[in-house]
Tab-separated table of C-alpha atoms in Angstrom:
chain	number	residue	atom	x	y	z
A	1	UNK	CA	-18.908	16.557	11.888
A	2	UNK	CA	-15.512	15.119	12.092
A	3	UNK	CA	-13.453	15.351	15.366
A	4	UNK	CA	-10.074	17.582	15.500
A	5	UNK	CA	-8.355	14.113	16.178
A	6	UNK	CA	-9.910	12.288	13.286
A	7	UNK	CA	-8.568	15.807	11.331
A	8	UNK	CA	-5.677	16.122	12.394
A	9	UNK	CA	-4.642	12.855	11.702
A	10	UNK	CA	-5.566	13.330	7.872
A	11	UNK	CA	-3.625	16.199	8.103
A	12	UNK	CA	-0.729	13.968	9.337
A	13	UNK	CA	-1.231	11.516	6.584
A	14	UNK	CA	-1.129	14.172	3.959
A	15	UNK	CA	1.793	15.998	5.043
A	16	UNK	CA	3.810	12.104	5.438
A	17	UNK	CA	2.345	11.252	1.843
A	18	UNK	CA	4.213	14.252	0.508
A	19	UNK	CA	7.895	13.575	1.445
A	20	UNK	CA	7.244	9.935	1.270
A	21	UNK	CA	6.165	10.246	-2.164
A	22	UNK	CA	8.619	13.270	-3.246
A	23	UNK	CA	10.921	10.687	-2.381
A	24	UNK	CA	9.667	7.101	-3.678
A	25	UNK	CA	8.136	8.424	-6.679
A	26	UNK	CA	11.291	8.335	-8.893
A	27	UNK	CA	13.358	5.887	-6.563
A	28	UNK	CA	13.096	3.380	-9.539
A	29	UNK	CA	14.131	5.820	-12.606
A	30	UNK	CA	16.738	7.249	-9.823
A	31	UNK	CA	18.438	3.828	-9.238
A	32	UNK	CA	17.965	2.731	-12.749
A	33	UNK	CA	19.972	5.732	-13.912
A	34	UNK	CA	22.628	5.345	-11.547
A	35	UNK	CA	23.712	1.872	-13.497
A	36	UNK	CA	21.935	-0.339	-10.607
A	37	UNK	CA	20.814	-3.928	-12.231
A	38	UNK	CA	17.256	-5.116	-11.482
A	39	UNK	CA	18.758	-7.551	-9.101
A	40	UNK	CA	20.167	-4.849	-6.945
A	41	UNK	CA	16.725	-2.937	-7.040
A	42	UNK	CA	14.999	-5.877	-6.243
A	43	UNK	CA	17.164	-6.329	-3.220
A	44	UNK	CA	16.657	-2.735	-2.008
A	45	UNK	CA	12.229	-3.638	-1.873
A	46	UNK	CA	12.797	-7.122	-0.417
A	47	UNK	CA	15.176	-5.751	2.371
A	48	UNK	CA	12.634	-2.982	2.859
A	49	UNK	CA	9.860	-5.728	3.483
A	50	UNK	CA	12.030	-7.913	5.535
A	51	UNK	CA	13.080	-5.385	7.313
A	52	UNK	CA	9.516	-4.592	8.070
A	53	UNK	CA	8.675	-8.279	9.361
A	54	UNK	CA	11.534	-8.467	11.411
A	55	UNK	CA	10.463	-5.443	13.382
A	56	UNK	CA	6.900	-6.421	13.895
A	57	UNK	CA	8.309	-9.980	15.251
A	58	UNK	CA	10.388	-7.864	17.636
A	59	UNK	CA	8.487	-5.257	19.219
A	60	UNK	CA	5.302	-5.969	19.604
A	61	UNK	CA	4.518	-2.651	22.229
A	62	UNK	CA	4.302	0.854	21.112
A	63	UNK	CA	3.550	4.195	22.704
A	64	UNK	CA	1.448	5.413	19.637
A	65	UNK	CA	2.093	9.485	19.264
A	66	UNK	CA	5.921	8.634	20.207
A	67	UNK	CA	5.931	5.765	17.401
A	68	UNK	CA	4.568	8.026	14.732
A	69	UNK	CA	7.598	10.489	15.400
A	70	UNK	CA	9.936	7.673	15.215
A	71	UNK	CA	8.076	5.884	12.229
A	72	UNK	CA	8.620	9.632	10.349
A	73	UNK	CA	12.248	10.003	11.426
A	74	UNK	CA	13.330	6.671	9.888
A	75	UNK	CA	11.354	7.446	6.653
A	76	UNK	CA	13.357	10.600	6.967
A	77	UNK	CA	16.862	9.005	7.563
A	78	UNK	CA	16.026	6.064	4.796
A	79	UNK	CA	16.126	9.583	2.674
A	80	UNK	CA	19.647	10.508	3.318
A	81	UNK	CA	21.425	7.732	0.994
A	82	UNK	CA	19.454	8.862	-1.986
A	83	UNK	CA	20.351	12.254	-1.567
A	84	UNK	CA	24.107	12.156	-0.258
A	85	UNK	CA	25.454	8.662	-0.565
A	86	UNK	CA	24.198	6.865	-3.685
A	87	UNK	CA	25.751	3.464	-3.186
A	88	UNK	CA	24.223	0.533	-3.654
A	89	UNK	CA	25.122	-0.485	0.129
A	90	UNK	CA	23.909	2.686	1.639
A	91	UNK	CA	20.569	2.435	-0.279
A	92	UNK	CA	20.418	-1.092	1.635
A	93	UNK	CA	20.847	0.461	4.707
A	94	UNK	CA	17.975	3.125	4.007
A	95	UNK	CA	15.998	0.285	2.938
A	96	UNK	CA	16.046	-1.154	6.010
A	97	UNK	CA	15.644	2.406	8.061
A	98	UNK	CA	12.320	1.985	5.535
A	99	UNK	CA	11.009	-0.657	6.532
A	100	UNK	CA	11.343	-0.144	10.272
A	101	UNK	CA	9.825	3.388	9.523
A	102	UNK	CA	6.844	1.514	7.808
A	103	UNK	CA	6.124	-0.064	11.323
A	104	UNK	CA	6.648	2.565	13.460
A	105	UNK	CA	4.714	4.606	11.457
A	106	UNK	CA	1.440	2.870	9.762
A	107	UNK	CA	0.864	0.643	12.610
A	108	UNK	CA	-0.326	3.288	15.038
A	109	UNK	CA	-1.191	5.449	12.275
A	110	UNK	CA	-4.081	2.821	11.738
A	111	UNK	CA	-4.826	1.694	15.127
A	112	UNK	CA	-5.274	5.713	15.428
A	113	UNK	CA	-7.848	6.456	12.564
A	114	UNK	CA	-9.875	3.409	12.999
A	115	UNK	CA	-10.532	3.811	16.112
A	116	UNK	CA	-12.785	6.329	14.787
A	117	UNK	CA	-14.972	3.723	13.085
A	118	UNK	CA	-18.491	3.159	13.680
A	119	UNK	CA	-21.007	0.261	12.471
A	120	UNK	CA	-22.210	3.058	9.185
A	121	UNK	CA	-18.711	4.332	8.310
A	122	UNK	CA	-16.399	2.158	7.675
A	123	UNK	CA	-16.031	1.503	4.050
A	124	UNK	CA	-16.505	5.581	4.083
A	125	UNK	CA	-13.663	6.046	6.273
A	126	UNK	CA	-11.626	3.281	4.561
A	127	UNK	CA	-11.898	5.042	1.360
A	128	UNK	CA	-10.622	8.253	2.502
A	129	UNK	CA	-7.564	7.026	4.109
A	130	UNK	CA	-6.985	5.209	0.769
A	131	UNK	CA	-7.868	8.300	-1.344
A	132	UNK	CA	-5.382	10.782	0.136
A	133	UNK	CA	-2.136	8.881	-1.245
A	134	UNK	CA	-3.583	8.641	-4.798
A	135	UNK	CA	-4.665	12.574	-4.696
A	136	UNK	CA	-0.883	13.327	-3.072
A	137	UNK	CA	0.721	11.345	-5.659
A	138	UNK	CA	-0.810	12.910	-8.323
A	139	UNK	CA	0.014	16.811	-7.587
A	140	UNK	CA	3.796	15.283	-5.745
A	141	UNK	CA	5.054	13.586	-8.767
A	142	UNK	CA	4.483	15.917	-11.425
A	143	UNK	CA	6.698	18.276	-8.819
A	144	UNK	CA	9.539	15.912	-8.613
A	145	UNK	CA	9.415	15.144	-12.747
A	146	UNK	CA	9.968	19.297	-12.764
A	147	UNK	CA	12.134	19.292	-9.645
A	148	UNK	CA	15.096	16.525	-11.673
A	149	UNK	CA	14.806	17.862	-14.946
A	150	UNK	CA	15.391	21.255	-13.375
A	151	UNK	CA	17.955	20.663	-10.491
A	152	UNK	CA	18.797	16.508	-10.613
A	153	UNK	CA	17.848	14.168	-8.749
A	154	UNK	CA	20.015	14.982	-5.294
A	155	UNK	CA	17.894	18.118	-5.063
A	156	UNK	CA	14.671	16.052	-4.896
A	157	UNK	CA	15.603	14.116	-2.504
A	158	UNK	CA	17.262	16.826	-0.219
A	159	UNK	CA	13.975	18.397	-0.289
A	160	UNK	CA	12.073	15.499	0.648
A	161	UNK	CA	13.882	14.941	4.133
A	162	UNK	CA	13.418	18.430	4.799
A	163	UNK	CA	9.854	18.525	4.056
A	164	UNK	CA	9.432	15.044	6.304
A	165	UNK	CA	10.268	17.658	9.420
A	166	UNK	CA	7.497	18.836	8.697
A	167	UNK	CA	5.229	16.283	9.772
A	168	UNK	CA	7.751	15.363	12.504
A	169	UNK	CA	7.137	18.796	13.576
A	170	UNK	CA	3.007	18.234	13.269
A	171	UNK	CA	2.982	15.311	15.253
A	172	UNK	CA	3.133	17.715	18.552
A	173	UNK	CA	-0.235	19.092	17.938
A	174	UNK	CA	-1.736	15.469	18.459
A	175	UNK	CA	-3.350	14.863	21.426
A	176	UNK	CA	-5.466	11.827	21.642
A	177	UNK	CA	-7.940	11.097	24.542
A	178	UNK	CA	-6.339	8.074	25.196
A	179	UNK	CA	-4.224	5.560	24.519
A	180	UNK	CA	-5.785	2.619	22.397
A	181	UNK	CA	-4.722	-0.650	24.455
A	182	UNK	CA	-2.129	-2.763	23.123
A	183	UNK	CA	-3.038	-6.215	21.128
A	184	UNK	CA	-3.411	-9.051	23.315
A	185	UNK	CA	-0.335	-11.619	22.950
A	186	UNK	CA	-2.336	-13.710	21.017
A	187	UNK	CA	-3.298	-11.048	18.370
A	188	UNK	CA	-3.081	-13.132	15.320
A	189	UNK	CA	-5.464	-16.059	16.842
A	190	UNK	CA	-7.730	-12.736	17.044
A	191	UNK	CA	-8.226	-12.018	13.300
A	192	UNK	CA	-9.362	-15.799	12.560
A	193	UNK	CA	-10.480	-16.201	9.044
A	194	UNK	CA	-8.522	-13.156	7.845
A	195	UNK	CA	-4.702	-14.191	7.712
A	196	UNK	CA	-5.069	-16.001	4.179
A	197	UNK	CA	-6.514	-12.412	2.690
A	198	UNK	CA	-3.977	-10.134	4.344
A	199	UNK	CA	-1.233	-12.203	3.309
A	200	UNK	CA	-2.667	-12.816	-0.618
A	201	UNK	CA	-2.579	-8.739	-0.357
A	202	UNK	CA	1.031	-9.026	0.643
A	203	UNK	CA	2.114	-10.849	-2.611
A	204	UNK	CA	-0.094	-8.533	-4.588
A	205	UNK	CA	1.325	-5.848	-3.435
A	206	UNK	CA	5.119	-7.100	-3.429
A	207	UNK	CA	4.980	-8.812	-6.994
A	208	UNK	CA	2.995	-5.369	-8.194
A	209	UNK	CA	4.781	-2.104	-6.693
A	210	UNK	CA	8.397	-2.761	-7.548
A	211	UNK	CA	7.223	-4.630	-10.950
A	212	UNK	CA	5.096	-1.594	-12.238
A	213	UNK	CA	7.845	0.957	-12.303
A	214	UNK	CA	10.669	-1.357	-13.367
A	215	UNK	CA	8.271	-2.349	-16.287
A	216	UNK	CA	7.728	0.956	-17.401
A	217	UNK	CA	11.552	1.850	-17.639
A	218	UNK	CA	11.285	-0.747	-20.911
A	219	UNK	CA	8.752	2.003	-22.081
A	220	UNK	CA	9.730	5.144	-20.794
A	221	UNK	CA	12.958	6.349	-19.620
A	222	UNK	CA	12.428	10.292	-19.577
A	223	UNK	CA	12.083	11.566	-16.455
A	224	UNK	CA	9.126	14.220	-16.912
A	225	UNK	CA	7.248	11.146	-19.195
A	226	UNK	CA	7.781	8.446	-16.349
A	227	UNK	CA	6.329	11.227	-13.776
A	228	UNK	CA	3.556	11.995	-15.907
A	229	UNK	CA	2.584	8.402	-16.177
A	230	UNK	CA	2.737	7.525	-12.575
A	231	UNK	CA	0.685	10.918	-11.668
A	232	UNK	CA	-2.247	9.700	-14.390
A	233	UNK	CA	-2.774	6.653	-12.373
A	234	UNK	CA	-5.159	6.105	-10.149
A	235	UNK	CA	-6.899	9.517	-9.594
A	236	UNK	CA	-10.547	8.406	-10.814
A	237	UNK	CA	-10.355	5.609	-8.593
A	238	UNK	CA	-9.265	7.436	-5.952
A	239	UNK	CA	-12.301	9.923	-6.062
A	240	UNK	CA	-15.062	7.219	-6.975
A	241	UNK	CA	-14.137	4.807	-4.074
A	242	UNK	CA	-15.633	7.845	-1.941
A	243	UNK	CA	-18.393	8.084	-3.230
A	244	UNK	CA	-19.179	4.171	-3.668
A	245	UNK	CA	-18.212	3.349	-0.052
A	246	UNK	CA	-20.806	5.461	1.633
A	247	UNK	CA	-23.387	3.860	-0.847
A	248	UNK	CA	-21.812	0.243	0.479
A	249	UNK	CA	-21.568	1.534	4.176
A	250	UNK	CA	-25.500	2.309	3.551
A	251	UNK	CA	-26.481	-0.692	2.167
A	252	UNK	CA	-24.416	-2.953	4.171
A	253	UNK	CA	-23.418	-5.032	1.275
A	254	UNK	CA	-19.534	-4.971	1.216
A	255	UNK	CA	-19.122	-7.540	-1.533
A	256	UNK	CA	-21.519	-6.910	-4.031
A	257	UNK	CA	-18.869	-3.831	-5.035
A	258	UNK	CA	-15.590	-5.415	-4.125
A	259	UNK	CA	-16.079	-8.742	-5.844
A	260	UNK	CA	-16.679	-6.907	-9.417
A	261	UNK	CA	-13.682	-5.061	-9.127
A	262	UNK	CA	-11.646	-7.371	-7.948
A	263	UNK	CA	-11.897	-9.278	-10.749
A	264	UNK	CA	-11.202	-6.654	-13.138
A	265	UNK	CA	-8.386	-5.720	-11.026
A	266	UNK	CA	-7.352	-8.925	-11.967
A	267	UNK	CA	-8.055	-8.992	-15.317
A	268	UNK	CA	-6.524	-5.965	-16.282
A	269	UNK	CA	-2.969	-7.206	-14.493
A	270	UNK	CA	-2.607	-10.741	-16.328
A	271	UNK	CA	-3.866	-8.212	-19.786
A	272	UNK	CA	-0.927	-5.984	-18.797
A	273	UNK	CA	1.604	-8.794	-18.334
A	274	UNK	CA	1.544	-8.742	-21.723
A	275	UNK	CA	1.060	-5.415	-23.045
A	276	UNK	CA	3.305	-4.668	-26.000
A	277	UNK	CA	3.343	-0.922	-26.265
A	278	UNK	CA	3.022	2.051	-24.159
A	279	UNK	CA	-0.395	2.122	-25.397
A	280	UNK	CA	-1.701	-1.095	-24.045
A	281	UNK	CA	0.517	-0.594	-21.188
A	282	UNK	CA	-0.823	2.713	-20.014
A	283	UNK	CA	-4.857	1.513	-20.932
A	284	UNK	CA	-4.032	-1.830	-18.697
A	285	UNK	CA	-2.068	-0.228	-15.974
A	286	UNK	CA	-4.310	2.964	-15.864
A	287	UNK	CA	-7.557	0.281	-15.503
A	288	UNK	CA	-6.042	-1.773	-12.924
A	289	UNK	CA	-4.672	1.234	-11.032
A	290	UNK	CA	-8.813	2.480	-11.014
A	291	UNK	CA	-10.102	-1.118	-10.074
A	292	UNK	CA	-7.512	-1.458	-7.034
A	293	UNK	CA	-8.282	1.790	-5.871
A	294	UNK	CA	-12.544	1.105	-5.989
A	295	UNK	CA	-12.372	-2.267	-3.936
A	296	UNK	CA	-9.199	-1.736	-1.414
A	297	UNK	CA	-11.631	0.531	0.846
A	298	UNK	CA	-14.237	-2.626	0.683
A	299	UNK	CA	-11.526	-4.908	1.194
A	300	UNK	CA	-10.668	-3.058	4.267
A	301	UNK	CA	-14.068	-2.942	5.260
A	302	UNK	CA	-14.223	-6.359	5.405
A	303	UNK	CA	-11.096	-6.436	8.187
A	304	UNK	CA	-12.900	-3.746	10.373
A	305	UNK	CA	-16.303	-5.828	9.862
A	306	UNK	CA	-14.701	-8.993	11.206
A	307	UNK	CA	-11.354	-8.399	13.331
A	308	UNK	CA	-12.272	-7.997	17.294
A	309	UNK	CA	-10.042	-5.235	17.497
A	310	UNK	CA	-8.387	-2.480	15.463
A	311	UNK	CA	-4.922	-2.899	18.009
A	312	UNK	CA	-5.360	-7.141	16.525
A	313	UNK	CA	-5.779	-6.588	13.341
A	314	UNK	CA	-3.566	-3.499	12.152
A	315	UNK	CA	-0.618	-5.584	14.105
A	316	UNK	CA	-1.420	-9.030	12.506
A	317	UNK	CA	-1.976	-6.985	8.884
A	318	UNK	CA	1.398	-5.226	8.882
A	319	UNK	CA	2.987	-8.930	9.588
A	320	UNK	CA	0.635	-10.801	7.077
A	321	UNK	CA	1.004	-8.234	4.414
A	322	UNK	CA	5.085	-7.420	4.775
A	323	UNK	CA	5.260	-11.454	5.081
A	324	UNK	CA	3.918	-12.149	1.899
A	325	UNK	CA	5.598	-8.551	0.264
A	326	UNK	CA	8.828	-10.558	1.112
A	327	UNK	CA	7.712	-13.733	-0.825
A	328	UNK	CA	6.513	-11.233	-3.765
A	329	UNK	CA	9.848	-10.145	-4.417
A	330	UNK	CA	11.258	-13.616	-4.360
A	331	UNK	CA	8.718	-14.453	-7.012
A	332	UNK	CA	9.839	-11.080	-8.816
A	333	UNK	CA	13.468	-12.258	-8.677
A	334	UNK	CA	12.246	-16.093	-10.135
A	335	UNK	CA	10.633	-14.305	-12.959
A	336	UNK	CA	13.654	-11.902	-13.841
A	337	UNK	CA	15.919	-15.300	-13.975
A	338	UNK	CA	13.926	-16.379	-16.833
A	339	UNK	CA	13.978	-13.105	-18.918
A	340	UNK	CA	10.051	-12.387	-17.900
A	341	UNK	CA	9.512	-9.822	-15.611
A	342	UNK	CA	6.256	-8.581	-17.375
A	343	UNK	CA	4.736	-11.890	-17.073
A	344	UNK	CA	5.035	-11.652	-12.985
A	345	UNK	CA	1.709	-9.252	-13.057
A	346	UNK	CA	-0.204	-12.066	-14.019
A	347	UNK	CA	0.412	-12.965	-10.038
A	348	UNK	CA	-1.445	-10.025	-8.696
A	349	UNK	CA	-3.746	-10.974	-11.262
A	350	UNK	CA	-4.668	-14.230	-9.994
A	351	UNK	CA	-4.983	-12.607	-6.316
A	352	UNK	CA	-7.541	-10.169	-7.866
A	353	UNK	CA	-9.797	-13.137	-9.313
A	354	UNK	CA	-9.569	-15.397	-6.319
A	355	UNK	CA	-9.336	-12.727	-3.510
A	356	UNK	CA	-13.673	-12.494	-3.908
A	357	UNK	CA	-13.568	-16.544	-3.505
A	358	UNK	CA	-11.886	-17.052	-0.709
A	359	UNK	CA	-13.743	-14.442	1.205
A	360	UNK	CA	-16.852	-16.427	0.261
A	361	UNK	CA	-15.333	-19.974	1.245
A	362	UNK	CA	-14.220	-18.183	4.700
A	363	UNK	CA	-17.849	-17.608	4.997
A	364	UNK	CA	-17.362	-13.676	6.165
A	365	UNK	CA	-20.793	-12.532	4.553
A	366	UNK	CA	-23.194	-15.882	4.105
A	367	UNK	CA	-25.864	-13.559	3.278
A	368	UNK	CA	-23.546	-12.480	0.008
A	369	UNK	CA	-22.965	-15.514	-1.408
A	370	UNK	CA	-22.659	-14.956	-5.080
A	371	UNK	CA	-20.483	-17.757	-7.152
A	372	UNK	CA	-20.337	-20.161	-4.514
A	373	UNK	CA	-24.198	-19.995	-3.477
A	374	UNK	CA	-25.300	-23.251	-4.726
A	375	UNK	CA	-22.852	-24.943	-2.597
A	376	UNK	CA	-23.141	-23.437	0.540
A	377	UNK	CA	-24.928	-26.320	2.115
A	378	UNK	CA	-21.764	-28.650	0.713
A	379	UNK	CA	-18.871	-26.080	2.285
A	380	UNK	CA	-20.430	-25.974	5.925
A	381	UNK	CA	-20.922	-29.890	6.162
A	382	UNK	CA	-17.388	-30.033	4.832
């Protein structure tokens, strides 16, 4: 039976996916309607990234509870802009509010629920944490489509910071046994082996998030349409990687499922770089969307199965993965100079194919060699 802290903290995640989301949903179609060029938009994710590394190179020491309050209050304040001020230099300044917010927030958010992991659960417990955004986004954005064709956009966002008190308010009720210690200064020599995958997930995920909606304004500019779409993604996935990571956590074989759809995660993004119609668009994206969402709680699994400590590695992930977000958008911005934003998802696809091969050249799982098997005895002596 799960514990009340292992609940409650669910809870927590639930209640922050639903102003975070009420909010970020529609940022895209919000700025692109207010006359913003991609350029600026660009700028308002890479700041939000930056933002994020800077913080985790500053502070380094957090009192967990009190840093999930704060992490919720920035998210809260990065908020305001949208709803009051919609300038492009207030929107920066909420960007950055973001990105601290990400830190204070998801870093002891996941030192928190792992801590709750055991040898049989963790692709199990991986896969819910990942499952709750998909299942929030899907019921959240169909409200906000409603909420701006019925009342504008300044009314969804007013809502969402005063639904974020809401978890601000929640956070009281936690009460956790004790405090997890704090990472060791040398908390990135800890996760040895992992850096190169947490930072290939950075560049995924900073070449795919901001490229995904801005591709679909080409396609679809209503606002209950672009809802609609986002909602449709990923909800499948979302409920299968449940059930397949308790068969994984069983059978102790992390890779045979991730590598599979990892590659056709990464298939389906370089197919979608060059989708032509809302159509292949919507087949492509809706495919990837269920691939990402069936290997990330593997992928995870693999971090928990090898990092010494959750305090190392949820600190050295957050640095690795906002690092190489940063970098993403910089590659975002190269491929909007040359007229070919679309063609930037053939990045993420790449990460997909090789993400599978350089977990096997790190030699994480010998015993799970697939493609590289014939030359194991070749990589050790070399």
């Amino acid at each position: 039976m799960a514990s009340a802290p292992f609940v409650r903290l669910i809870n927590l995640q639930a209640q922050y996916g639903f102003f975070a989301t009420m909010h970020w949903s529609l940022a895209y179609l919000f700025l692109f309607r207010e006359g913003f060029s991609v350029y600026e938009i660009l700028a308002v994710a890479g700041l939000l990234y930056a933002a994020a590394f800077v913080t985790l190179a500053v502070v380094r020491r957090f009192r967990y509870i009190t840093a999930l309050r704060w992490g919720i209050l920035f998210r809260v304040l990065a908020i305001a802009p949208y709803a009051w001020l919609p300038d492009i230099h207030a929107i920066w300044v909420g960007s950055v509010l973001f990105g601290v917010g990400i830190v204070y927030f998801w870093v002891p958010y996941n030192v928190l629920y792992y801590s709750h992991r055991r040898p049989d659960n963790k692709a199990a417990l991986s896969a819910v944490s990942f499952a709750v955004m998909p299942f929030v986004d899907v019921a959240v954005t169909l409200v906000a489509g409603v909420i701006v064709v019925a009342y504008g956009f300044p009314a969804l966002f007013s809502l969402a910071v005063l639904l974020g008190v809401v978890p601000l308010v929640y956070t009281l009720r936690l009460r956790m046994p004790a405090e997890p210690p704090e990472p060791s200064p040398d908390f990135m020599g800890a996760t040895d082996g992992l850096r190169t995958l947490m930072f290939m997930d950075g560049i995924k995920q900073g070449v795919m998030w901001p490229a995904v909606p801005l591709v679909t304004l080409f396609f679809l500019t209503g606002t209950f349409h672009f809802a609609w779409f986002f909602a449709a993604l990923g909800l499948g996935g979302a409920v299968g990687s449940i059930l397949i990571a308790k068969v994984s956590d069983k059978g102790k074989r992390k890779l045979t499922y991730l590598q599979p759809f990892s590659y056709f995660f990464g298939v389906m993004n370089v197919l979608s770089a060059f989708a032509g119609n809302i159509f292949a668009w919507g087949m492509t994206r809706g495919l990837a969307t269920f691939a990402h969402t069936m290997y990330q709680p593997f992928s995870n699994a693999v971090y928990l199965d090898k990092a010494p400590s959750v305090e190392a590695l949820y600190y050295t992930r957050e640095v690795l993965l906002n690092a190489g977000r940063t970098l993403g958008v910089f590659i975002l911005v190269g491929f909007v100079m040359v007229d070919r934003l679309q063609w930037a998802l053939v990045i993420p696809g790449l990460v997909g194919l090789a993400y599978p091969v350089v977990v096997e050249l790190k030699d994480l799982y010998p015993e799970e060699r697939f493609i590289l098997k014939p030359f194991r005895n070749v990589l050790r002596q070399g």
